[in-house]
PDB file of C-alpha atoms in Angstrom:
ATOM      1  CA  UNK A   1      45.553-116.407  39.429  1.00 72.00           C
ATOM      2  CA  UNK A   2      47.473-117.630  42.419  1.00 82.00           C
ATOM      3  CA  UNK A   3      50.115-118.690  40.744  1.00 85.00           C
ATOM      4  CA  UNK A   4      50.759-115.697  38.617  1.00 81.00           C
ATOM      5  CA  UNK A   5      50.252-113.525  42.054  1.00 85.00           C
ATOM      6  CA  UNK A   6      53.280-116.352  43.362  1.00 84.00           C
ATOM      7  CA  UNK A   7      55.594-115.718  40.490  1.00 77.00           C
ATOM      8  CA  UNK A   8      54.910-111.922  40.209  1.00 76.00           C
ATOM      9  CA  UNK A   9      55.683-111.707  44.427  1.00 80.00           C
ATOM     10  CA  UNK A  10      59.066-113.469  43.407  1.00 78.00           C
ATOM     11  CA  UNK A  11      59.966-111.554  40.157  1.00 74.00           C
ATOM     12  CA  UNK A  12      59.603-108.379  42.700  1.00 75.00           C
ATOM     13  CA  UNK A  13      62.952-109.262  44.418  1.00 77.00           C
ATOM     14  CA  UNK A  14      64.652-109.720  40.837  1.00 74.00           C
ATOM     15  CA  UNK A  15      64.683-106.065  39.987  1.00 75.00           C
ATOM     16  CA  UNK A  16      67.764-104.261  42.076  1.00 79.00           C
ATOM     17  CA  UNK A  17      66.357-101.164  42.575  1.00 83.00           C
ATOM     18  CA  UNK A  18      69.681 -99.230  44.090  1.00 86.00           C
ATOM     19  CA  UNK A  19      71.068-100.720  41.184  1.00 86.00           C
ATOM     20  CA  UNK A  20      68.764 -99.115  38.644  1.00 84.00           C
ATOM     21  CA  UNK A  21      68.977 -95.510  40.646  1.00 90.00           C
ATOM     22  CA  UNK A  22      72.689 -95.511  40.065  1.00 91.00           C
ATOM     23  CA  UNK A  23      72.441 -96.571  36.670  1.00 86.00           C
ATOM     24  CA  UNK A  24      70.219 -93.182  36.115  1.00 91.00           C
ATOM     25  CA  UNK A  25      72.663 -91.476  37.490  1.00 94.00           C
ATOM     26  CA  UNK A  26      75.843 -92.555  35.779  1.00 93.00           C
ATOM     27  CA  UNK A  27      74.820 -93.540  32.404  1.00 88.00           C
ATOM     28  CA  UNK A  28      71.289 -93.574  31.312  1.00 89.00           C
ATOM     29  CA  UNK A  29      71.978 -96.040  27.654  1.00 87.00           C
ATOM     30  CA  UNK A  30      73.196 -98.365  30.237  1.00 87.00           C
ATOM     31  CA  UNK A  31      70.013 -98.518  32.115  1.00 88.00           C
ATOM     32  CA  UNK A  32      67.847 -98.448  29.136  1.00 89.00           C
ATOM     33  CA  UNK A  33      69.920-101.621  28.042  1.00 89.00           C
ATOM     34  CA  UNK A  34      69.400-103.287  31.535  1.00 87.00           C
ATOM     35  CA  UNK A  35      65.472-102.581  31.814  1.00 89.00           C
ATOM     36  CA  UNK A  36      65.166-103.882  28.029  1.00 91.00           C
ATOM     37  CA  UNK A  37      67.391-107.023  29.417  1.00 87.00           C
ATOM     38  CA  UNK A  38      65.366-106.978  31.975  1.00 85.00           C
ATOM     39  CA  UNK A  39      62.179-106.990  30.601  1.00 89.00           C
ATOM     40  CA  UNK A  40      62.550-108.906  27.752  1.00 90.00           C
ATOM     41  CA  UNK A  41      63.951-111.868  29.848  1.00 85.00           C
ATOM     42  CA  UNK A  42      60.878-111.582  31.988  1.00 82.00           C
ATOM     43  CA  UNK A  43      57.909-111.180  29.296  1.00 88.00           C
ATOM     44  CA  UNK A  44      59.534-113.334  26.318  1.00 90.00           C
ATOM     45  CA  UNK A  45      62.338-116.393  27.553  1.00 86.00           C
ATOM     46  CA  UNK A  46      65.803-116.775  29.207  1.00 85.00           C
ATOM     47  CA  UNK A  47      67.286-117.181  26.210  1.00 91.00           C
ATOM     48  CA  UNK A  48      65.917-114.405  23.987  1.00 92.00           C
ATOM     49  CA  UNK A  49      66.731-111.942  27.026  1.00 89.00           C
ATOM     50  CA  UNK A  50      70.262-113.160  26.788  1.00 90.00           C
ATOM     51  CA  UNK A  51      70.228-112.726  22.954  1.00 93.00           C
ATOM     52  CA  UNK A  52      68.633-109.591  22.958  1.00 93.00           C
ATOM     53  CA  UNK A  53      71.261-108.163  25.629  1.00 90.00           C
ATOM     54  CA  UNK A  54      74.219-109.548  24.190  1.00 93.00           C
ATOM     55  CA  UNK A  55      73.351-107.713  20.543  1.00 95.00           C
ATOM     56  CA  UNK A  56      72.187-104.763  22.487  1.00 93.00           C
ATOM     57  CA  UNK A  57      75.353-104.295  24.115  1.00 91.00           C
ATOM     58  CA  UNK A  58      77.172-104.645  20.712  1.00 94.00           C
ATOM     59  CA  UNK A  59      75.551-102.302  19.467  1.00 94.00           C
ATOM     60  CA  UNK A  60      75.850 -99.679  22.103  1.00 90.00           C
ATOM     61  CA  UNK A  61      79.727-100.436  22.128  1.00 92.00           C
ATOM     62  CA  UNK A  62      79.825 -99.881  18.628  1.00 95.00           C
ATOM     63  CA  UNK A  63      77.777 -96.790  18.541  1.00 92.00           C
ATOM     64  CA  UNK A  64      80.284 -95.231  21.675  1.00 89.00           C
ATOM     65  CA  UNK A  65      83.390 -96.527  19.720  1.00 93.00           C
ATOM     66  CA  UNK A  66      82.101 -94.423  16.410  1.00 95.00           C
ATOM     67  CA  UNK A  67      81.320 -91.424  18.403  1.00 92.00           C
ATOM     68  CA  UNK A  68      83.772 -91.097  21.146  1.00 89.00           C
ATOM     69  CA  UNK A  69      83.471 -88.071  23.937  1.00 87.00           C
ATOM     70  CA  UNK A  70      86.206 -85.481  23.005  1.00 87.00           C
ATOM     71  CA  UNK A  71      87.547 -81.861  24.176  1.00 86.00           C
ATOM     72  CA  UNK A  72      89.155 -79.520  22.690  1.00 85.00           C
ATOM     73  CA  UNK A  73      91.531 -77.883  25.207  1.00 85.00           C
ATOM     74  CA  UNK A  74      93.829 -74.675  24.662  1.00 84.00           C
ATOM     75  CA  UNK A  75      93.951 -71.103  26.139  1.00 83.00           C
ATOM     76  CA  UNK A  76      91.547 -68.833  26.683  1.00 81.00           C
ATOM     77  CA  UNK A  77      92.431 -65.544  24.984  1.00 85.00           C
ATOM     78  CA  UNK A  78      93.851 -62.782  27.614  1.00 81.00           C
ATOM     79  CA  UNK A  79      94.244 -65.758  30.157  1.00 77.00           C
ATOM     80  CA  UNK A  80      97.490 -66.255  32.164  1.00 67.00           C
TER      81      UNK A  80
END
């Protein structure tokens, strides 16, 4: 138990909590891939975490590439 009470009082100062507050604000499928990073790298290995977060970013890349943000711009009808 004191051990686990050592390495959970360390782990504390891992998470960057302004980070994670700006993340929420600017792009919420980039915090939900840095929490699953995150967490996965804590609860499972080093080396699955970096797995895990290097396919997770993939496929978040390729999901943005296939549906890119667009506007259509033009005139508004009885506008000057």
């Amino acid at each position: 138990p004191t051990f686990a009470a050592i390495i959970i009082a360390a782990a504390i100062f891992l998470f960057d909590y302004p980070e994670a507050i700006h993340l929420w604000k600017v792009d919420k499928l980039d915090l939900l891939t840095w929490l699953t990073c995150f967490l996965v790298t804590v609860f499972v290995s080093v080396e699955v975490g970096i797995g895990v977060s290097a396919g997770l970013s993939l496929l978040f890349v390729l999901y943005e590439s296939a549906y890119p943000d667009s506007a259509v711009l033009g005139r508004l009808p009885e506008s000057s």
